[in-house]
CSV table of C-alpha atoms and ligand atoms in Angstrom, one decimal:
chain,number,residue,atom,x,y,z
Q,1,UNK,CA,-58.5,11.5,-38.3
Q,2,UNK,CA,-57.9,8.7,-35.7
Q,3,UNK,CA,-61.4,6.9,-35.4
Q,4,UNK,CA,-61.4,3.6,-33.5
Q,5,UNK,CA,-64.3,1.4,-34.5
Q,6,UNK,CA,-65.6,-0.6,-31.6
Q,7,UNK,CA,-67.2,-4.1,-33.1
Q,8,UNK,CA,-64.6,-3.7,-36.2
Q,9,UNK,CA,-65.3,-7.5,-37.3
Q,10,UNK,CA,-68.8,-6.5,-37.9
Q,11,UNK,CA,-71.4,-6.9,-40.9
Q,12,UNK,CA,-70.9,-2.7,-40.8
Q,13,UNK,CA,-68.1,-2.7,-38.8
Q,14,UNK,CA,-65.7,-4.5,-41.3
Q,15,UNK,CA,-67.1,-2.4,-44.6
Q,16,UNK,CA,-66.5,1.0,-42.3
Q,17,UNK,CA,-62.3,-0.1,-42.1
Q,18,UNK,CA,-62.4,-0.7,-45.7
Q,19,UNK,CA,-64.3,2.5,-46.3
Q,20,UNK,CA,-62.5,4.6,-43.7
Q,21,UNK,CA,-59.2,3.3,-44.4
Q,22,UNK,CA,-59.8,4.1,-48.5
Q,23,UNK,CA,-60.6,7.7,-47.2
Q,24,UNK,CA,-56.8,7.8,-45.3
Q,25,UNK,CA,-57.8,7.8,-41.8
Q,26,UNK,CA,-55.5,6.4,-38.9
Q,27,UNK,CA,-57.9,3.0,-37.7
Q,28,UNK,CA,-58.3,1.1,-34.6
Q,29,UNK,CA,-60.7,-1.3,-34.0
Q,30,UNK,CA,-62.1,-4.0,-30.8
Q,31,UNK,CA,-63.9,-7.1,-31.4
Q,32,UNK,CA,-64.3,-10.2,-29.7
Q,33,UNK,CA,-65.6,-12.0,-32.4
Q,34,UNK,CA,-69.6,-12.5,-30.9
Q,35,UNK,CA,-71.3,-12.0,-33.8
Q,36,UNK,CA,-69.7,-15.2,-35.3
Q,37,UNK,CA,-70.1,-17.1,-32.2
Q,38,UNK,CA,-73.8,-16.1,-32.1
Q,39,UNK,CA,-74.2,-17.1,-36.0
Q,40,UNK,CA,-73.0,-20.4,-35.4
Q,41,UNK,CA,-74.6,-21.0,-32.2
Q,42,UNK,CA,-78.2,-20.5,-33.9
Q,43,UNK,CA,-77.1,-22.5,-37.2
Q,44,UNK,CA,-76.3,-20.4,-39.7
Q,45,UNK,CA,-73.4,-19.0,-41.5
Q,46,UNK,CA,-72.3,-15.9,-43.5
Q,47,UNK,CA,-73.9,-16.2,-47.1
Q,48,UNK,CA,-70.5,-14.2,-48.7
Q,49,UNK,CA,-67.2,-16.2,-47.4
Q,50,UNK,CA,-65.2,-14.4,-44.7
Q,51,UNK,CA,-61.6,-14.2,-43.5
Q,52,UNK,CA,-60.6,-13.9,-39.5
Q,53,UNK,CA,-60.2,-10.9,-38.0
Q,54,UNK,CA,-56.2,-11.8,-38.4
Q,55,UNK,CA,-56.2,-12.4,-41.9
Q,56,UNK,CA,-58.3,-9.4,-42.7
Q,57,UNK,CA,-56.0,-6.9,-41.0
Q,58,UNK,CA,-53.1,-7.9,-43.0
Q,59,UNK,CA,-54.9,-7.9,-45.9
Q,60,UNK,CA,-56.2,-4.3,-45.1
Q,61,UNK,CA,-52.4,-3.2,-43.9
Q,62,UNK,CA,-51.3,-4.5,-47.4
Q,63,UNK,CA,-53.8,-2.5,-49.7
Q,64,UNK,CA,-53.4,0.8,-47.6
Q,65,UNK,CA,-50.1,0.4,-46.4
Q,66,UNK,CA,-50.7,1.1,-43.1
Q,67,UNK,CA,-51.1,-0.5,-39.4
Q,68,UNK,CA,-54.2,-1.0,-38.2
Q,69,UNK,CA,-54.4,-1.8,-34.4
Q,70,UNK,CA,-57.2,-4.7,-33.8
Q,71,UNK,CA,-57.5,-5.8,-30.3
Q,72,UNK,CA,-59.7,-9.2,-29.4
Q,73,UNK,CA,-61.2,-7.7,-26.3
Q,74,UNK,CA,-64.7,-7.5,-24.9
Q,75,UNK,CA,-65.8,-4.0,-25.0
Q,76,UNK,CA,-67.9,-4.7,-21.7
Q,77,UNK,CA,-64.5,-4.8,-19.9
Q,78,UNK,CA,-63.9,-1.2,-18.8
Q,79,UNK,CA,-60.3,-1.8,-17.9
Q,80,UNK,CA,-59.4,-3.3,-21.7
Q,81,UNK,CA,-61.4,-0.7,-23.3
Q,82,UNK,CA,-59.8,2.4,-21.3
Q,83,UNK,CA,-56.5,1.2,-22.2
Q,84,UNK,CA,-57.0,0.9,-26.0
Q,85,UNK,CA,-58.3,4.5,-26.0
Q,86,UNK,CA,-55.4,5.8,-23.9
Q,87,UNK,CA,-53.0,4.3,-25.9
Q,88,UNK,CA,-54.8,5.3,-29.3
Q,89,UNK,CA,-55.7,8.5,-28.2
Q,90,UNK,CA,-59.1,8.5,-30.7
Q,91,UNK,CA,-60.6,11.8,-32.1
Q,92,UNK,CA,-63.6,9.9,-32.8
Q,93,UNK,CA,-64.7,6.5,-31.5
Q,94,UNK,CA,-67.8,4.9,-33.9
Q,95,UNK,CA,-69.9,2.6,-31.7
Q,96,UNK,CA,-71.1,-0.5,-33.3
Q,97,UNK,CA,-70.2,-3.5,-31.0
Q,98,UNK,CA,-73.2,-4.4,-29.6
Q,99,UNK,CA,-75.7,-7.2,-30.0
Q,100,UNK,CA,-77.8,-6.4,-33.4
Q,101,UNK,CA,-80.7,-8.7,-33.2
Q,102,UNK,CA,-84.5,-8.4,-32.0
Q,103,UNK,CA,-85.3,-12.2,-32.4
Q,104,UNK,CA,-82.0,-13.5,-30.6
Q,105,UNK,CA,-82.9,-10.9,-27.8
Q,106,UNK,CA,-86.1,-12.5,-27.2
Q,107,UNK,CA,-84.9,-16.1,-27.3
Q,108,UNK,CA,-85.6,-17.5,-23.8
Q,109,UNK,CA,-82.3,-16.3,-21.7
Q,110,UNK,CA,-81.1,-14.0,-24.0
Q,111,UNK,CA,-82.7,-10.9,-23.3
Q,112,UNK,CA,-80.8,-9.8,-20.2
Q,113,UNK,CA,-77.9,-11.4,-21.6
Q,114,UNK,CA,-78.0,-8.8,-24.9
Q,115,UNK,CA,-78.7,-6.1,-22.4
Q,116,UNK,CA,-75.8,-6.4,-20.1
Q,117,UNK,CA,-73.6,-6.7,-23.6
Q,118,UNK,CA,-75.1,-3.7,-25.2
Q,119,UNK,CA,-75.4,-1.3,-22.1
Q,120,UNK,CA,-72.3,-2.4,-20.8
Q,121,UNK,CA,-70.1,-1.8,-24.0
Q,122,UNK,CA,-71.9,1.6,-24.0
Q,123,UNK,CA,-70.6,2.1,-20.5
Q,124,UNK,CA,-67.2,1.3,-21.1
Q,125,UNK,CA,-66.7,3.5,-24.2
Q,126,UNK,CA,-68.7,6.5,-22.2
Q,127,UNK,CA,-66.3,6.1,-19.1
Q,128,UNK,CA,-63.2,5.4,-21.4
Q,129,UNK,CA,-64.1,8.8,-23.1
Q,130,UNK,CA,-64.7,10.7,-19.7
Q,131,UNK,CA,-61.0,9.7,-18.5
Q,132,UNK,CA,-58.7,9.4,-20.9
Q,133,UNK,CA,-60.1,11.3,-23.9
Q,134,UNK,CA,-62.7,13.6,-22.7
Q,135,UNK,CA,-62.8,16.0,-26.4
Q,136,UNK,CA,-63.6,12.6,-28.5
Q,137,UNK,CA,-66.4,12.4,-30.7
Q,138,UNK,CA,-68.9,9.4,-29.7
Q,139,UNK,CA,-70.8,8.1,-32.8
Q,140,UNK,CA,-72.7,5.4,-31.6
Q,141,UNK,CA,-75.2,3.2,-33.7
Q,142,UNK,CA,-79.1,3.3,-31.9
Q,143,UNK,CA,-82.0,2.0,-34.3
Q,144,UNK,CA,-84.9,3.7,-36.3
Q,145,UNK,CA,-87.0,0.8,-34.2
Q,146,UNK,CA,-86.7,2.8,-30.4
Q,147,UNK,CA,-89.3,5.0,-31.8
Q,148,UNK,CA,-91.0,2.2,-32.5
Q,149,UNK,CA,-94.4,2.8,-35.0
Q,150,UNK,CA,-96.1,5.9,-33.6
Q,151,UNK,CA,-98.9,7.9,-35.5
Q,152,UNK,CA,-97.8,11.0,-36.1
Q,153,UNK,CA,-93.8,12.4,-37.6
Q,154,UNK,CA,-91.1,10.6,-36.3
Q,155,UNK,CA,-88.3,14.4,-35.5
Q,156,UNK,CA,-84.8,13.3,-34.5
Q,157,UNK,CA,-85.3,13.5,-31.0
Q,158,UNK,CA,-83.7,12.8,-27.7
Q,159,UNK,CA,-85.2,10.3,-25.5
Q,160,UNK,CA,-86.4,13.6,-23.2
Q,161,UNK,CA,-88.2,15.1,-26.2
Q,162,UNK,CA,-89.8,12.0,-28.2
Q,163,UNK,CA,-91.1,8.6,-26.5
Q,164,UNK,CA,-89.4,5.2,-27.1
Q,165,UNK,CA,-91.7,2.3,-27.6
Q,166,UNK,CA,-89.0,-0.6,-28.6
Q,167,UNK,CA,-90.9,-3.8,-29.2
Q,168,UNK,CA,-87.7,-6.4,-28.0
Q,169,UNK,CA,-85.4,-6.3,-25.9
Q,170,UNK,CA,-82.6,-5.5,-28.4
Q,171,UNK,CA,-84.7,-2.3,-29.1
Q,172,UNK,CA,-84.9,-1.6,-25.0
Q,173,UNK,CA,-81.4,-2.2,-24.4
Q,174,UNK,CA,-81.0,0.9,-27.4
Q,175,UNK,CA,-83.3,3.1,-25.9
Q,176,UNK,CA,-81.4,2.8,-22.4
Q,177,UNK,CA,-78.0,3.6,-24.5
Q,178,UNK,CA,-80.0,6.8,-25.9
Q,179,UNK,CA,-81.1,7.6,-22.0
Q,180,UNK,CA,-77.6,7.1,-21.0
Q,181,UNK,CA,-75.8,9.3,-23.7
Q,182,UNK,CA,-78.3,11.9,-23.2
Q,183,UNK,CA,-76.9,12.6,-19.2
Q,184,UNK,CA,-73.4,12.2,-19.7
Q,185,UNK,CA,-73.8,14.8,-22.3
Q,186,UNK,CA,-75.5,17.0,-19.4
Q,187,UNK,CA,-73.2,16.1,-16.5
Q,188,UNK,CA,-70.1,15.2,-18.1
Q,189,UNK,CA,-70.2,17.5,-21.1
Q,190,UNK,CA,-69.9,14.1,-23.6
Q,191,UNK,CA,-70.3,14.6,-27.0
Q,192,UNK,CA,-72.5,12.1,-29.2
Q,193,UNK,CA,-74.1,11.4,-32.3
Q,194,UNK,CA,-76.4,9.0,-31.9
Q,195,UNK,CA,-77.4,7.7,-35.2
Q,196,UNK,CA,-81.0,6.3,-35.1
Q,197,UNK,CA,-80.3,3.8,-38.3
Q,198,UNK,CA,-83.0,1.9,-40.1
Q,199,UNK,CA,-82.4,-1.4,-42.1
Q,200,UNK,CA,-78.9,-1.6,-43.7
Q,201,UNK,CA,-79.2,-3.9,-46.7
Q,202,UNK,CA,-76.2,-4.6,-49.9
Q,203,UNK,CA,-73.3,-6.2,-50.4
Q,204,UNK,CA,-72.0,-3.2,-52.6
Q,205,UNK,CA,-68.7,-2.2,-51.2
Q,206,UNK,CA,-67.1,-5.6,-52.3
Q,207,UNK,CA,-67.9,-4.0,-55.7
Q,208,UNK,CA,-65.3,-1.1,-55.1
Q,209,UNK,CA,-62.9,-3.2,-52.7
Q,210,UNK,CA,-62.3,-6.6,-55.2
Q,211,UNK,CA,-59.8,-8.4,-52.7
Q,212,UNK,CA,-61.9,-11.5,-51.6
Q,213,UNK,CA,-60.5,-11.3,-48.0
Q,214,UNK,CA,-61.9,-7.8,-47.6
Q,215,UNK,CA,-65.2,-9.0,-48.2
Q,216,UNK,CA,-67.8,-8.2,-45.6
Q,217,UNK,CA,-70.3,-10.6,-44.2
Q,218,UNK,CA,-73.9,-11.1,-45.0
Q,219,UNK,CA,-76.2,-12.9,-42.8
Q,220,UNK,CA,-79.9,-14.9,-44.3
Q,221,UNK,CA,-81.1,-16.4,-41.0
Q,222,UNK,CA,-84.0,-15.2,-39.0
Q,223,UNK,CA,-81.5,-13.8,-36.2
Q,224,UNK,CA,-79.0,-11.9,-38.1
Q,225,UNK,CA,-80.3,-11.5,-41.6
Q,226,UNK,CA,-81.9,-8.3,-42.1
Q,227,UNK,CA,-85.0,-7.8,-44.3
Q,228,UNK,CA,-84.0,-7.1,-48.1
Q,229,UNK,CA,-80.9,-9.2,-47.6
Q,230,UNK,CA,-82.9,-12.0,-46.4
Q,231,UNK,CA,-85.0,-11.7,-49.7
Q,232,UNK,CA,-82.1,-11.6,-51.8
Q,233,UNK,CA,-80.4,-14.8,-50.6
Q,234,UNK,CA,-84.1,-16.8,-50.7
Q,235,UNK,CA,-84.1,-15.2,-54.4
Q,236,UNK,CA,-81.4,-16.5,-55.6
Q,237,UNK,CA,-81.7,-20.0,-54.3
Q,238,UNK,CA,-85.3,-19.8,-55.8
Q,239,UNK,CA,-86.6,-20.2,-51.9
Q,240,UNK,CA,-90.0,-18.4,-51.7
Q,241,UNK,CA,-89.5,-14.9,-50.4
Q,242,UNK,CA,-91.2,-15.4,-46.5
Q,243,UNK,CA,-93.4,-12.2,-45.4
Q,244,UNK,CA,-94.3,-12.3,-41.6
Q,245,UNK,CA,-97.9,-11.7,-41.2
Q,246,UNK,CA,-99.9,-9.0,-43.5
Q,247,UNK,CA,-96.7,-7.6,-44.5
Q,248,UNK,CA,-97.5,-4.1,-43.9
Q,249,UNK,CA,-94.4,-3.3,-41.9
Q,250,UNK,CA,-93.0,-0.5,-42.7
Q,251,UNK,CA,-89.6,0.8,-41.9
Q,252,UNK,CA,-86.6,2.9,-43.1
Q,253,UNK,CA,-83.7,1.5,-45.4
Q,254,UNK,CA,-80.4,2.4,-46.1
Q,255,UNK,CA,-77.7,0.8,-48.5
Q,256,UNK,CA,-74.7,-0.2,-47.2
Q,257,UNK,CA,-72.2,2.1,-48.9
Q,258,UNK,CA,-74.3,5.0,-47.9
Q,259,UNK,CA,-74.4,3.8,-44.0
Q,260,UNK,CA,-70.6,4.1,-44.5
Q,261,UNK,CA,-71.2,7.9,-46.2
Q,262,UNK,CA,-73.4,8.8,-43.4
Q,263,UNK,CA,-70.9,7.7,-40.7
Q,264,UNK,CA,-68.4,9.6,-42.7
Q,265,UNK,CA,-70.5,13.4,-42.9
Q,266,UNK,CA,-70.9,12.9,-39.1
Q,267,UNK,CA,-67.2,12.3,-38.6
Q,268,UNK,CA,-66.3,15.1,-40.4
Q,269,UNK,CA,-69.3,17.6,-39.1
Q,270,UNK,CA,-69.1,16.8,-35.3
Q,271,UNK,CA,-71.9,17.9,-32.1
Q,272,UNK,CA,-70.5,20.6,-30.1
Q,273,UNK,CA,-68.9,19.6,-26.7
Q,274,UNK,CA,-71.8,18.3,-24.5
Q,275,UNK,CA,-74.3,17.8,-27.2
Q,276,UNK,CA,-76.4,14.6,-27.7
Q,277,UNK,CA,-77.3,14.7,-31.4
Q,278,UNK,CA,-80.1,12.4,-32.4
Q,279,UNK,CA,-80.0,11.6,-35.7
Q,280,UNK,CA,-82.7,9.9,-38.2
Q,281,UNK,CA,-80.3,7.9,-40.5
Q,282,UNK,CA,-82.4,5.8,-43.3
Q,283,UNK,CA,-82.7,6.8,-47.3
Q,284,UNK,CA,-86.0,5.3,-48.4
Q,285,UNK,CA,-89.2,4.0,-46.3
Q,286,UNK,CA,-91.2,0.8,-47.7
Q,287,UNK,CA,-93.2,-1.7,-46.6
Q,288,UNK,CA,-92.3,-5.4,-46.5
Q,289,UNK,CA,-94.8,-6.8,-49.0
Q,290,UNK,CA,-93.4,-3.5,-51.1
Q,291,UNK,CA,-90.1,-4.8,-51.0
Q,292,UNK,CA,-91.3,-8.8,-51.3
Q,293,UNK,CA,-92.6,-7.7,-54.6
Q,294,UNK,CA,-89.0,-5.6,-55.8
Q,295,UNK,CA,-87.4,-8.3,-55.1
Q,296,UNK,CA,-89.9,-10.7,-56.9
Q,297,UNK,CA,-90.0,-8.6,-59.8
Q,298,UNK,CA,-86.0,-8.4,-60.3
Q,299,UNK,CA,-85.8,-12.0,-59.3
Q,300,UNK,CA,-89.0,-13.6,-60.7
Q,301,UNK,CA,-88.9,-15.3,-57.1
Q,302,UNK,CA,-92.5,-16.5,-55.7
Q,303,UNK,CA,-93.7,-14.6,-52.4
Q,304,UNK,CA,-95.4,-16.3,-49.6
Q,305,UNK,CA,-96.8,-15.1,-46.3
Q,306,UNK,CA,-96.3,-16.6,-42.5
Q,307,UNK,CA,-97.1,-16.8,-39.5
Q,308,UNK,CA,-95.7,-13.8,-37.6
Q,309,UNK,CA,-93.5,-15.0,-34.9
Q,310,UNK,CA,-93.0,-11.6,-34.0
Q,311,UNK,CA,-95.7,-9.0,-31.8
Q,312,UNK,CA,-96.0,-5.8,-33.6
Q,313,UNK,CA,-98.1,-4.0,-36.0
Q,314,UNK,CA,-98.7,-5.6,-39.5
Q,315,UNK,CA,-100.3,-2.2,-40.7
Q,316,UNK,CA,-99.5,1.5,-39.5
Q,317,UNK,CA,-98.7,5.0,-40.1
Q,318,UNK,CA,-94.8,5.4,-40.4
Q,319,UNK,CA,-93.7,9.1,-41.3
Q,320,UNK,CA,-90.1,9.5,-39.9
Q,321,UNK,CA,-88.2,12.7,-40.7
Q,322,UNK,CA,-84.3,13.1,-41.6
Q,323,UNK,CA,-83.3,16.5,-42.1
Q,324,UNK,CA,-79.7,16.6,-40.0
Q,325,UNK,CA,-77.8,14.3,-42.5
Q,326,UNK,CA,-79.5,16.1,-45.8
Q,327,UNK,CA,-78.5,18.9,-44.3
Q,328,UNK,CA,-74.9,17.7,-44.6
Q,329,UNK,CA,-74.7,16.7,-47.7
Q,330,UNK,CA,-76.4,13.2,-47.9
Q,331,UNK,CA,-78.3,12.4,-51.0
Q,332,UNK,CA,-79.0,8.3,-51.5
Q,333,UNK,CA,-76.3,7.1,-54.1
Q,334,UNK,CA,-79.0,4.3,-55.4
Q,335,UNK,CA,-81.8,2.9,-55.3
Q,336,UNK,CA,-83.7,-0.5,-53.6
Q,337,UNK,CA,-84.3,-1.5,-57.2
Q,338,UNK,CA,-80.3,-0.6,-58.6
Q,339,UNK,CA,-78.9,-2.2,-55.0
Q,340,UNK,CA,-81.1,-5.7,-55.6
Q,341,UNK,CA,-79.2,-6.3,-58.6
Q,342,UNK,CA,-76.3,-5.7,-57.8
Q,343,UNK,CA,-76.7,-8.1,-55.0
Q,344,UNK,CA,-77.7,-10.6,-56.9
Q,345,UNK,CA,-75.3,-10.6,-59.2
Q,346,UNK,CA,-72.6,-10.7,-55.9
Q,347,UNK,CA,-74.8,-13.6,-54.2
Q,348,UNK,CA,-75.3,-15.7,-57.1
Q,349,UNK,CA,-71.8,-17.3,-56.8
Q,350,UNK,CA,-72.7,-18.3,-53.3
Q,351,UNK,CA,-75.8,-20.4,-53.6
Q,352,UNK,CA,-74.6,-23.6,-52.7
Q,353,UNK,CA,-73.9,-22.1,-49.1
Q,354,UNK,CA,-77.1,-20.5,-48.5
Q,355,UNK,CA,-79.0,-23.6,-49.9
Q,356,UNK,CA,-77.0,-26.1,-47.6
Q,357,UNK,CA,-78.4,-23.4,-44.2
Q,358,UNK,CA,-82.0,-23.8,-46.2
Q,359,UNK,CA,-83.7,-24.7,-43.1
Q,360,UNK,CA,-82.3,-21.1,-41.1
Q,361,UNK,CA,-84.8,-19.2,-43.9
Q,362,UNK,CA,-88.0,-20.4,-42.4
Q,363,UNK,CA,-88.8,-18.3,-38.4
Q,364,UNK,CA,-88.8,-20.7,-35.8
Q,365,UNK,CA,-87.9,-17.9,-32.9
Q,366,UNK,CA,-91.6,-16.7,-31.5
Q,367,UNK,CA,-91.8,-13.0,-29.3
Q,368,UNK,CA,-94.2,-15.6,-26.9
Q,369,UNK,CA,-91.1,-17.1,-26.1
Q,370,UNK,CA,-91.6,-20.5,-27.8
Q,371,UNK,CA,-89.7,-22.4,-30.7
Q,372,UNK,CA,-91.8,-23.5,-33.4
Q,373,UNK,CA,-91.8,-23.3,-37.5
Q,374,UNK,CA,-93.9,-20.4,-38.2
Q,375,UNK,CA,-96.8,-21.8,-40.9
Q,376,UNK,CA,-97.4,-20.3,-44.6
Q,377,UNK,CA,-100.4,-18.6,-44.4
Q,378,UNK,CA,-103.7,-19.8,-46.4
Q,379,UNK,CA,-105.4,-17.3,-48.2
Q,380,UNK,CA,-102.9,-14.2,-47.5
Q,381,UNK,CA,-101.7,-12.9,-51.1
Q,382,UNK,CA,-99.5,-9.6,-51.9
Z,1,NAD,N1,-77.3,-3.8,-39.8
Z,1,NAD,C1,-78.3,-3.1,-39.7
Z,1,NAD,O1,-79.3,-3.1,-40.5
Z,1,NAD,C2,-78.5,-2.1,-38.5
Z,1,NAD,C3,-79.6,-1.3,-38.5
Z,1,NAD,C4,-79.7,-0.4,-37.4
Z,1,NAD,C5,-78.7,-0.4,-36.4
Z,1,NAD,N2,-77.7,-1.2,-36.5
Z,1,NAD,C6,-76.7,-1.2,-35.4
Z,1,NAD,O2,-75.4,-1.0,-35.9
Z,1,NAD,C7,-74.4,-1.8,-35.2
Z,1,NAD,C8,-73.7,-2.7,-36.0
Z,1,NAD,O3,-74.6,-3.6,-36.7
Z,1,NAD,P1,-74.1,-4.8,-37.5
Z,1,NAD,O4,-75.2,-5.2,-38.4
Z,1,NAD,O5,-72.7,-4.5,-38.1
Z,1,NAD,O6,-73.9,-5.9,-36.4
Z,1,NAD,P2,-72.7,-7.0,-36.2
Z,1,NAD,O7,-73.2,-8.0,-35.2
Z,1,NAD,O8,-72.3,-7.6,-37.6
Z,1,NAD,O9,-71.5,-6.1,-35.6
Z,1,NAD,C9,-71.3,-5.9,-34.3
Z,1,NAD,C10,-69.9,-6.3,-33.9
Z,1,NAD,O10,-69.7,-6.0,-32.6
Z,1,NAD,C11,-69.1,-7.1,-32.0
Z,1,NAD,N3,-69.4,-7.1,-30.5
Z,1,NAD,C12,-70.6,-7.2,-30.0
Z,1,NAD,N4,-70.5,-7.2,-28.6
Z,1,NAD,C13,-69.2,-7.1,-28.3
Z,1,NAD,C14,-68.5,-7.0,-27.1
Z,1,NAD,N5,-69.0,-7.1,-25.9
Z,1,NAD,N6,-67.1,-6.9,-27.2
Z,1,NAD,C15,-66.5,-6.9,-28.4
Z,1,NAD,N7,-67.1,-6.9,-29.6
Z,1,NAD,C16,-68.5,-7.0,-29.5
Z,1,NAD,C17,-69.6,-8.4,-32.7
Z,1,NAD,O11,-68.7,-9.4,-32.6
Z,1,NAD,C18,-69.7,-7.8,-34.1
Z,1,NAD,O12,-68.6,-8.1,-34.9
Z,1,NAD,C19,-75.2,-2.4,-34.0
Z,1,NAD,O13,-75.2,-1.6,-32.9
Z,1,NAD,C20,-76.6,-2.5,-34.6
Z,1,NAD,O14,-77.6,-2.6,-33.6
Z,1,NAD,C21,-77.5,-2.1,-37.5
């Protein structure tokens, strides 16, 4: 198949061209390289070493002995984007070159700024499709967190069937992509999957791919780290593992290698021309303090609760249902417990980076809009 992959340079972006590209497809792939500008601008760095986009294409070329097209372009620019997918001529376009991150959303400035990014690479790719490849498949990557924490079953539902209740602006600026893909689907007969992910966590495709330069990036700050990875790279560095609040948030996980499976069934089992499929995309639900204490037990790491810098709920009913993907074929390929291992084993050799960005492991980045060390709290015990 010929799938571009807009945000190619990507923390899933980069393991989906190693993964795709292993399976034989034909690969494009955008990116302007924001996600390291962002990293750097708050601080932090990637915990596993990274190559540039440059040196990772070759590298990728070389193992699978074929070209793959990269192009450093903003996907907000209609005019760049339209002529990559006129050129390419893509059966399938996956979607993941937006802005990832709820805290860096509600920094002060940002939040229209991750907006305009995130709707208008949407907007490109949908108008791109509408002209110059009107038959391509649209995966494109929403979040488990537009549905927010409801009582009551989660159903993989369209924005016109199931309420949205994002709690940042990151989430909002998903909801209106969802909103969006759902009408050109009605008035331009656009097919989508949109794949309402929850946490991606794992290092576990530099298992399978060995070359160094292949490696994807894993991020530990409070901006771009995501939850169990966070935990691992405190663990290994012997930082206390840092619980916002009760710790009762609950939410769906995913490994990485079975993000990339997922992305793959949906590929392969496309919507029918002018469907918007909503998809629930997530293999096991926990709850923070239940994942502070895996990790703790694997790691013999210490927990400790803080101050939550972020507004949501800190205890609350979380049933979400995923039927489309087992339905296809999808059955988890591990565990939380198996992946946490394994990712310790791959993070130990990089301590000395993630203890020399210590001070990104601590929240600072507050929902009220302020910047201030969140505090351990006294008494609060998991
Ligand atoms: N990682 C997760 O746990 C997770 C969970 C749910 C949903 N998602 C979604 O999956 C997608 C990918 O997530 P990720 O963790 O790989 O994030 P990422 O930041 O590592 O990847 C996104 C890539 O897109 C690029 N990009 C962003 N805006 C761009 C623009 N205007 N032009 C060109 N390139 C641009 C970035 O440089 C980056 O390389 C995102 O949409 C994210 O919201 C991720």
């Amino acid at each position: 198949m010929r799938i571009l992959i807009a945000g190619i340079d990507g923390y899933l972006g980069w393991s989906l061209a190693c993964y795709l590209g292993e399976q034989g497809h034909r690969l494009a792939g955008i990116d302007n390289g924001l996600r390291r500008t962002m990293v750097d601008e708050i601080g932090s760095t990637s915990a596993v070493p990274i190559k540039t986009l440059h040196e990772r294409r070759l590298a990728w070329e070389h193992r699978f002995g074929r070209k793959l097209h990269t192009y450093t372009y903003d996907l907000t620019t209609e005019s760049s984007v339209s002529r990559v997918i006129a050129f390419f001529k893509p059966e399938a376009i996956v979607h993941l070159g937006e802005i990832p991150s709820a805290p860096y959303s509600m920094i002060p400035g940002n939040e229209w700024p991750v907006q305009q990014n995130n709707l208008g690479a949407t907007w490109s790719l949908m108008n791109a499709i509408r002209h110059h490849a009107p038959d391509c498949h649209l995966v494109k990557l929403g979040s488990m967190g537009e549905y927010g924490t409801p009582d009551g079953p989660i159903p993989e539902a369209s924005s016109k069937d199931f309420p949205r209740q994002p709690g940042s602006f990151y989430h909002a600026s998903k909801v209106h992509g969802t909103v969006n893909l759902a009408l050109a689907a009605d008035v331009w007969g656009l097919s989508s999957t949109d794949i309402m992910q929850g946490v991606v966590f794992g290092t576990t495709l530099i298992d399978y791919i060995d070359d160094p330069v292949l490696a994807t990036r894993l991020d530990f700050d409070e901006c771009f780290g995501t939850a169990i990875n966070r935990f691992v790279c405190q663990a290994v560095i012997g930082h206390p593992l840092t619980i916002y609040g009760a710790g009762g948030q609950t939410r769906g996980y995913l490994p990485l290698a079975d993000s990339m499976r997922c992305i793959e069934l949906l590929l392969q089992n496309p919507p029918y021309l002018g469907e918007h499929r909503v998809v629930n995309q997530f293999a096991e639900v926990h709850s923070i303090k239940d994942l502070a204490r895996t990790v703790a037990r694997l790691t013999g790491a210490e927990v400790k609760h803080y101050e939550n810098p972020r507004r949501e709920a800190e205890a609350h009913q979380y049933d979400p249902v995923s039927g489309i993907l087992a339905g296809l074929g999808y059955t988890p390929s591990t565990t939380v417990d198996d992946e946490v291992s394994r990712m310790v084993e791959a993070l130990t050799p990089h301590q000395t980076c993630i203890a020399a960005y210590e001070s990104v492991l601590i929240p600072c980045r507050r929902w009220d809009g302020t910047n201030r060390r969140s505090e351990p709290l006294i008494g609060v015990t998991s």
